[in-house]
Every structure is written in structure tokens, then in C-alpha cells.
Coordinates of C-alpha atoms in Angstrom, one line a residue:
X503 CA -7.5 167.0 121.6
X504 CA -10.8 165.7 122.9
X505 CA -13.9 164.8 120.9
X506 CA -13.9 167.0 117.8
X507 CA -16.3 169.9 118.4
X508 CA -18.1 169.5 115.1
X509 CA -18.7 165.8 115.8
X510 CA -19.9 166.7 119.4
X511 CA -22.5 168.8 117.7
X512 CA -23.8 165.7 115.9
X513 CA -24.4 163.9 119.2
X514 CA -28.2 164.0 119.2
X515 CA -28.4 163.2 115.5
X516 CA -26.1 160.2 116.0
X517 CA -28.2 159.0 118.9
X518 CA -31.2 159.1 116.7
X519 CA -29.4 157.1 114.0
X520 CA -28.2 154.5 116.5
X521 CA -31.6 154.1 118.2
X522 CA -33.3 153.6 114.8
X523 CA -30.8 150.9 113.9
X524 CA -31.3 149.3 117.3
X525 CA -35.0 149.1 116.9
X526 CA -34.7 147.5 113.5
X527 CA -32.1 144.7 113.7
X528 CA -31.3 142.4 110.9
X529 CA -29.2 139.2 110.8
X530 CA -26.4 137.9 108.7
X531 CA -26.2 139.0 105.1
X532 CA -29.9 140.0 105.1
X533 CA -29.3 143.6 106.2
X534 CA -31.4 145.2 103.5
X535 CA -33.2 147.9 105.6
X536 CA -30.0 148.6 107.5
X537 CA -28.1 149.2 104.2
X538 CA -30.9 151.4 102.9
X539 CA -30.9 153.5 106.0
X540 CA -27.1 153.9 105.7
X541 CA -27.3 154.8 102.0
X542 CA -29.9 157.5 102.7
X543 CA -27.7 159.0 105.4
X544 CA -24.6 158.9 103.1
X545 CA -26.5 160.6 100.3
X546 CA -27.6 163.4 102.7
X547 CA -24.0 163.9 103.6
X548 CA -22.8 164.3 100.0
X549 CA -20.6 161.3 99.9
X550 CA -18.9 161.1 96.5
X551 CA -19.5 157.4 95.6
X552 CA -21.8 154.8 97.0
X553 CA -21.4 151.1 95.9
X554 CA -24.0 148.7 97.2
X555 CA -24.6 145.0 96.8
X556 CA -21.2 144.0 98.0
X557 CA -21.4 140.7 100.0
X558 CA -25.1 140.9 99.3
X559 CA -26.0 143.9 101.5
X560 CA -22.6 145.5 102.2
X561 CA -21.7 149.0 101.2
X562 CA -18.5 150.7 100.1
X563 CA -18.7 154.5 100.1
X564 CA -15.9 156.8 98.9
X565 CA -15.1 160.2 100.2
X566 CA -12.6 162.3 98.1
X567 CA -10.2 164.7 99.6
X568 CA -7.5 166.8 98.0
X569 CA -5.6 165.2 95.2
X570 CA -8.0 162.3 95.2
X571 CA -7.9 161.9 91.4
X572 CA -4.1 161.5 91.3
X573 CA -3.0 158.0 90.2
X574 CA -1.0 157.5 93.4
X575 CA -3.6 159.0 95.8
X576 CA -3.8 156.9 99.0
X577 CA -7.0 155.3 100.2
X578 CA -7.6 154.4 103.8
X579 CA -10.4 152.0 104.7
X580 CA -12.6 152.3 107.8
X581 CA -14.9 149.4 108.6
X582 CA -18.1 149.0 110.6
X583 CA -20.1 145.7 110.9
X584 CA -23.9 146.1 110.8
X585 CA -25.6 142.8 111.6
X586 CA -27.5 141.8 114.8
X587 CA -28.0 138.6 116.8
X588 CA -30.8 136.1 117.2
X589 CA -31.6 137.1 120.8
X590 CA -34.9 138.2 122.4
X591 CA -34.2 141.7 123.8
X592 CA -34.7 142.4 127.5
X593 CA -33.5 146.0 127.8
X594 CA -37.0 147.5 128.3
X595 CA -35.7 150.6 126.4
X596 CA -38.0 152.8 124.4
X597 CA -35.9 152.1 121.4
X598 CA -35.8 148.3 122.0
X599 CA -36.0 145.9 119.0
X600 CA -39.3 145.9 117.2
X601 CA -38.5 142.5 115.7
X602 CA -39.1 139.4 117.9
X603 CA -36.1 137.2 118.4
X604 CA -33.6 139.7 117.0
X605 CA -31.5 142.4 118.7
X606 CA -28.3 144.5 118.5
X607 CA -26.6 142.7 121.4
X608 CA -23.1 143.3 120.2
X609 CA -23.2 147.0 119.5
X610 CA -23.0 146.9 115.7
X611 CA -25.6 149.6 115.6
X612 CA -23.1 151.8 117.5
X613 CA -20.3 150.8 115.1
X614 CA -22.3 151.9 112.2
X615 CA -23.2 155.2 114.0
X616 CA -19.6 155.9 114.7
X617 CA -18.6 155.5 111.1
X618 CA -21.5 157.6 109.9
X619 CA -20.5 160.3 112.3
X620 CA -17.0 160.3 110.9
X621 CA -18.3 160.3 107.4
X622 CA -20.5 163.3 108.0
X623 CA -17.5 165.3 109.5
X624 CA -15.1 164.3 106.7
X625 CA -17.7 165.1 104.0
X626 CA -18.1 168.5 105.4
X627 CA -14.5 169.4 106.2
X628 CA -12.5 167.5 103.5
X629 CA -9.3 168.2 105.5
X630 CA -7.5 165.1 104.1
X631 CA -5.8 164.1 101.0
X632 CA -6.5 161.1 98.8
X633 CA -9.7 159.0 99.5
X634 CA -11.5 157.3 102.3
X635 CA -13.3 154.0 101.8
X636 CA -16.2 153.5 104.3
X637 CA -16.8 149.8 104.6
X638 CA -20.2 148.8 106.0
X639 CA -20.1 145.0 106.4
X640 CA -22.9 142.5 106.9
X641 CA -22.6 139.0 108.6
X642 CA -19.8 139.4 111.1
X643 CA -21.7 137.3 113.7
X644 CA -22.3 134.4 111.3
X645 CA -21.2 134.0 107.7
X646 CA -17.9 135.8 107.5
X647 CA -19.0 138.9 105.7
X648 CA -15.5 140.3 106.0
X649 CA -14.1 137.4 104.1
X650 CA -16.8 137.7 101.4
X651 CA -16.0 141.4 100.9
X652 CA -12.3 140.7 100.6
X653 CA -13.0 137.8 98.1
X654 CA -15.2 140.1 96.1
X655 CA -12.1 142.3 95.6
X656 CA -13.0 145.5 97.6
X657 CA -9.3 146.1 98.6
X658 CA -8.1 146.1 95.0
X659 CA -11.2 147.5 93.4
X660 CA -11.1 150.6 95.6
X661 CA -7.3 150.8 96.0
X662 CA -7.4 150.5 99.8
X663 CA -3.9 150.6 101.3
X664 CA -4.7 150.2 105.0
X665 CA -7.8 149.4 107.0
X666 CA -9.0 150.1 110.6
X667 CA -11.9 149.2 112.8
X668 CA -13.3 149.6 116.3
X669 CA -15.3 147.3 118.6
X670 CA -17.1 148.6 121.7
X671 CA -16.1 147.2 125.0
X672 CA -18.7 147.3 127.8
X673 CA -17.4 147.3 131.4
X674 CA -14.2 148.8 130.2
X675 CA -13.6 152.4 131.5
X676 CA -15.6 154.8 129.4
X677 CA -13.6 156.4 126.6
X678 CA -10.6 154.2 127.1
X679 CA -9.0 152.5 124.1
X680 CA -7.0 149.2 124.1
X681 CA -5.2 147.4 121.4
X682 CA -1.8 145.7 120.8
X683 CA 0.8 145.5 118.1
X684 CA 0.1 141.9 117.1
X685 CA -2.4 139.2 117.6
X686 CA -5.4 140.8 119.4
X687 CA -8.2 138.2 118.9
X688 CA -8.1 134.5 118.4
X689 CA -8.9 132.3 115.5
X690 CA -12.0 130.1 115.9
X691 CA -12.7 126.7 114.6
X692 CA -15.4 124.2 115.5
X693 CA -15.4 120.5 115.6
X694 CA -18.7 118.6 115.2
X695 CA -18.2 114.9 116.1
X696 CA -20.8 112.2 115.3
X697 CA -20.3 108.8 116.9
X698 CA -22.2 105.7 115.9
X699 CA -22.2 102.5 117.9
X700 CA -24.9 99.8 118.4
X701 CA -27.9 100.6 120.5
X702 CA -29.8 98.3 122.8
X703 CA -31.2 97.7 126.2
X704 CA -29.4 99.3 129.1
X705 CA -29.5 96.0 131.0
X706 CA -27.5 94.2 128.3
X707 CA -24.5 96.5 127.4
X708 CA -22.5 93.4 126.4
X709 CA -24.8 93.2 123.4
X710 CA -24.3 96.8 122.5
X711 CA -21.5 99.1 121.3
X712 CA -21.9 102.1 123.6
X713 CA -21.3 105.5 121.9
X714 CA -21.7 107.4 125.2
X715 CA -18.6 105.7 126.7
X716 CA -16.7 106.5 123.6
X717 CA -17.7 110.2 123.7
X718 CA -16.7 110.4 127.4
X719 CA -13.3 109.0 126.6
X720 CA -12.8 111.3 123.6
X721 CA -13.8 114.5 125.5
X722 CA -11.4 113.6 128.3
X723 CA -8.5 112.9 126.0
X724 CA -9.1 116.1 123.9
X725 CA -8.5 118.1 127.1
X726 CA -4.9 116.8 127.2
X727 CA -4.0 118.4 123.9
X728 CA -3.3 121.9 125.3
X729 CA -1.3 120.9 128.4
X730 CA 0.7 118.2 126.6
X731 CA 1.0 119.2 123.0
X732 CA 1.0 123.0 122.9
X733 CA 3.9 125.1 124.1
X734 CA 2.9 126.7 127.4
X735 CA 3.3 130.3 126.1
X736 CA 1.2 129.7 123.0
X737 CA -2.3 130.5 124.4
X738 CA -5.0 128.2 123.2
X739 CA -8.5 127.0 124.3
X740 CA -10.5 123.9 123.5
X741 CA -13.9 123.9 125.1
X742 CA -16.4 121.1 124.5
X743 CA -19.7 122.9 124.6
X744 CA -22.3 120.3 123.6
X745 CA -22.8 116.6 124.2
X746 CA -26.0 114.9 123.0
X747 CA -27.0 111.3 123.4
X748 CA -29.9 109.1 124.4
X749 CA -33.6 109.3 125.0
X750 CA -34.3 107.2 128.0
X751 CA -32.7 105.8 131.2
X752 CA -32.9 102.2 130.0
X753 CA -31.7 102.6 126.4
X754 CA -28.1 102.6 125.2
X755 CA -28.3 104.9 122.2
X756 CA -27.1 104.1 118.7
X757 CA -25.5 107.5 118.3
X758 CA -23.9 110.3 120.2
X759 CA -22.6 113.7 119.2
X760 CA -20.4 116.4 120.7
X761 CA -19.2 119.8 119.7
X762 CA -16.0 121.8 120.6
X763 CA -14.8 125.3 120.0
X764 CA -11.1 125.6 119.3
X765 CA -9.2 129.0 119.6
X766 CA -5.6 130.1 119.4
X767 CA -3.4 132.8 117.8
X768 CA -0.6 131.0 116.0
X769 CA -1.4 129.4 112.6
X770 CA 1.0 126.5 113.4
X771 CA -0.8 125.8 116.7
X772 CA -4.1 126.0 114.9
X773 CA -3.0 123.2 112.5
X774 CA -1.6 121.2 115.4
X775 CA -4.9 121.4 117.3
X776 CA -6.8 120.2 114.2
X777 CA -4.4 117.3 113.7
X778 CA -4.5 116.1 117.3
X779 CA -8.2 116.3 117.6
X780 CA -8.6 114.1 114.5
X781 CA -5.9 111.7 115.8
X782 CA -7.6 111.3 119.2
X783 CA -11.1 110.8 117.9
X784 CA -10.0 108.3 115.3
X785 CA -7.8 106.4 117.8
X786 CA -10.6 106.3 120.4
X787 CA -13.1 105.2 117.7
X788 CA -10.9 102.2 117.0
X789 CA -10.4 101.5 120.7
X790 CA -14.2 101.6 121.5
X791 CA -15.2 99.9 118.2
X792 CA -17.4 102.8 117.1
X793 CA -17.4 104.8 113.9
X794 CA -16.6 108.5 114.0
X795 CA -17.4 111.3 111.6
X796 CA -15.8 114.7 112.1
X797 CA -17.0 117.9 110.6
X798 CA -14.2 120.4 111.2
X799 CA -15.3 124.0 110.4
X800 CA -12.2 126.1 109.7
X801 CA -13.5 129.5 110.9
X802 CA -12.2 133.0 111.3
X803 CA -8.4 133.4 111.5
X804 CA -6.7 135.3 114.3
X805 CA -7.1 139.1 114.2
X806 CA -3.5 140.3 113.9
X807 CA -2.7 144.0 114.0
X808 CA 0.2 145.3 111.9
X809 CA 2.6 146.7 114.5
X810 CA 3.2 150.2 112.9
X811 CA -0.5 150.6 112.2
X812 CA -1.4 149.7 115.8
X813 CA 1.1 152.2 117.1
X814 CA -0.2 154.9 114.9
X815 CA -3.8 154.1 115.8
X816 CA -2.9 154.3 119.5
X817 CA -1.3 157.7 119.0
X818 CA -4.5 159.0 117.4
X819 CA -6.6 157.5 120.2
X820 CA -4.5 159.4 122.7
X821 CA -5.3 162.6 120.9
X822 CA -9.0 161.9 121.4
X823 CA -9.1 160.3 124.8
X824 CA -5.9 161.4 126.5
X825 CA -2.5 159.9 127.2
X826 CA -3.6 157.8 130.1
X827 CA -6.7 156.4 128.4
X828 CA -5.0 154.2 125.9
X829 CA -3.4 150.8 126.5
X830 CA -1.4 149.8 123.4
X831 CA -0.1 146.6 125.0
X832 CA -3.4 145.1 125.9
X833 CA -3.9 141.4 126.6
X834 CA -5.1 139.2 123.7
X835 CA -8.8 138.2 123.6
X836 CA -10.0 134.7 123.0
X837 CA -13.0 136.0 121.2
X838 CA -12.9 136.1 117.4
X839 CA -13.7 138.7 114.7
X840 CA -13.9 138.5 110.9
X841 CA -12.1 141.8 110.5
X842 CA -9.2 139.4 110.6
X843 CA -9.7 138.8 106.9
X844 CA -9.3 142.4 106.1
X845 CA -6.1 142.6 108.2
X846 CA -4.8 139.6 106.3
X847 CA -5.4 141.5 103.0
X848 CA -4.0 144.9 104.1
X849 CA -2.0 146.4 107.0
X850 CA -4.1 148.0 109.7
X851 CA -5.3 147.7 113.2
X852 CA -8.3 146.9 115.4
X853 CA -9.1 148.6 118.7
X854 CA -11.6 148.3 121.5
X855 CA -13.3 151.4 122.9
X856 CA -14.6 151.2 126.5
X857 CA -18.3 152.2 126.9
X858 CA -18.5 152.0 130.7
X859 CA -20.6 149.7 133.0
X860 CA -23.5 147.7 131.7
X861 CA -24.6 144.3 130.4
X862 CA -22.0 142.4 128.5
X863 CA -21.9 141.7 124.8
X864 CA -24.4 139.1 123.5
X865 CA -26.5 139.6 126.6
X866 CA -30.3 140.3 126.2
X867 CA -30.0 143.4 128.4
X868 CA -27.1 144.9 126.5
X869 CA -27.4 148.3 124.9
X870 CA -24.7 150.4 123.3
X871 CA -23.8 153.6 125.2
X872 CA -24.7 156.5 122.9
X873 CA -22.2 158.8 124.6
X874 CA -19.4 156.7 123.2
X875 CA -20.3 157.3 119.5
X876 CA -18.8 160.8 119.2
X877 CA -15.5 159.4 120.6
X878 CA -15.3 156.6 118.1
X879 CA -16.3 159.0 115.3
X880 CA -13.6 161.5 116.3
X881 CA -11.1 158.7 116.4
X882 CA -12.0 157.7 112.8
X883 CA -11.9 161.3 111.6
X884 CA -8.5 162.1 113.1
X885 CA -7.1 158.8 111.9
X886 CA -7.9 159.9 108.3
X887 CA -6.6 163.5 108.8
X888 CA -3.4 162.2 110.4
X889 CA -2.8 159.3 108.0
X890 CA -3.5 161.4 104.9
X891 CA -2.8 165.1 105.8
X892 CA -3.4 167.9 103.4
X893 CA 0.0 169.0 101.9

């Protein structure tokens, strides 16, 4: 089964939705105009319930199928993130961002469009039992909107039993899906390290306590953690991405700072990395006679698919894109995603949908491929019809 014919007929309307969203990006939890646009479309479709103000600007919309009022009626959750990024757009497109310094460089405009397309189809056809919860989430890029929605009780409040999501994948063959039956994306933590020594003249280092030398030692030692403390088959990454110190060539600074991103898939490895980073920094601080202050930001957990849900989602994807267009044993990704919080709360799966050649995610020349939207919408629609068929 290819793209559903009814959804294919929405293609131009979906393109218009997506390009409107692209031209009007919003950041973090402040997705007020985006949410208003989504609510207007949902009302036009005749969605049964619309609940706003969740995680500030998030939306949960309910579609009711056959037997939806029964006490044991199942509810499947479908999620789309809707926030943009603080990037100056360079696409040159007619529908380019109208807001300086903000753009949809990760395709969340496309994610919203795919879910709206599925909602329109499901609202028209109602060929499913139980209920569908459409989860439009703010602040995926920064702020953990997925966690906030879970903490605000959306899973229990709306009786959601399982949850699914899609992310677009530029430079993956168009229309191809990939996922796996376990950890798909890494956890992400961040260490901000502040070192204080004693500044002075560069010509008299013996009168100073040099924080730069301490930072160099710490950064080198941190890079030994993965090859010497982590089992070789437990993938992990520690990347020091910032070092800041000094103002002039003849001054030993009083302070220096550095920052590292820490990523892995196993919660035990995650705890180990945190412990070893603290031990190394504290030990080196003693050795170099500096003081160290560590701010360790415990970020998004790993995105871990439930095996049966991933297998089911891959089966549905094959209906839409074809047997050879689905890889259900894909490699893990070191990127992170706050859909992980929803998968901690309920069984489900996350998939990537290839959108063909183009600029990569978070690049100022990136633009979502509108031709992919009907594929994602068809996947969501068939997922519902297969998961909750009419008796």
C-alpha cells in the first residue's frame, strides 16, 4: 500500500500549511502563533476535543473512533514537535522565515504538517476504534517540552497506552524509514567546568596559579574515560566543545572554563561517565592547586524503542513505502531527542523518514521536503488503523 489516496489529495493543502509554519518560526515554549494555527486547522477538521496550554503552548487533540466511549477503549498517541531554532535562514526560498534569527532548521514544521495530515484523514474516515491523542509539543530543541508534557500528566489524563513519533532525515533515501528495536538515540548531558587560579604577569608564572595548564590537563585526562573506563561495546562520546580563558598574550588569567557534551545509551554508563568526570576534575584541581566548580546538566535520556512497538511500526512503514524501503535494525544515533521521556512513560517507537538530498539538520540552508509529508501522514494514519482496527 503506497501513500493513502485521500492523503495524497491533501498534498497541496499540506504544503501550504508547512510553508506557513516555516515562514513563522517560534522558539522553545513560546510557540503561541504556531499553536493557534494548529488549533484553527484542527477545528476545521472537526477534531472532537482540543486541549491547549499544556507545557505552556502544547496541544493535545482527541479523535474518537468506534467504541471510543467504552471504559476500556484504547488510546494511541502520535507526537509532533513544533519549535524552531535560533538560526538566520539562508535558503532563499519564497517561504523563508519572516522572523530574523529564527528558522525551522530541523523540520518540525514538517512534523506538524504530517500529523495534521493524518488528523484530517482520520477525522474524515473514522476507520479506527478507540481514541487517538494528537500531541503537539513545544520546546524539543531546548527546554525538554516532552518531559514537561509527561510531568503534567498527559499520559494518564488522556489514557494514552502507546506513543509514536517520526523525525525527518535529510540525505537518507527519499521515503525510506529506519528504526531499531531498542536504543535509537543517545542520552545527552553537559558539563560546564569553571576553574579558578591566581592571575598575574605571563613573565612570572611562578607567582601565579595557572588555570590554563589545569584545563589542558583536565581535558586530556577526560578523553581517557571512554577507552579506559567504558566497555568497548557500550558506545559513548565525550566531546569538549568549548574552552575559554585569557584576554592578552602577556597575562595569566585568573579563571578558565570549558564545556563538554556527554552521550551514551546505557543508564549505568551514563552514571559512570558523570562519576569519572567529577573524579578527574577534582583530582586535577588538587594536583594543580586550583579550585574547580562543576555544573553538570543531566539532560535528555536515551530514546529507547519498545521492541514489539518498533517491529509493529516497521511493518506499517513497509505498507506505506515498500518492503525494501524500511530498515528495522538501523544503527544507533548519537543525537538526542526528548521524545525519550514519552517512551519512558509508555511503550512505543520512534522512526526516521528519509527526505532525500539536501542541507543537513540545523543548517541555515535546510528546508523540509514537502513531498515527504504525505508519506509521514499515511504512516501515522495506517498506524492507527492497524493498531486499533474496527471490529
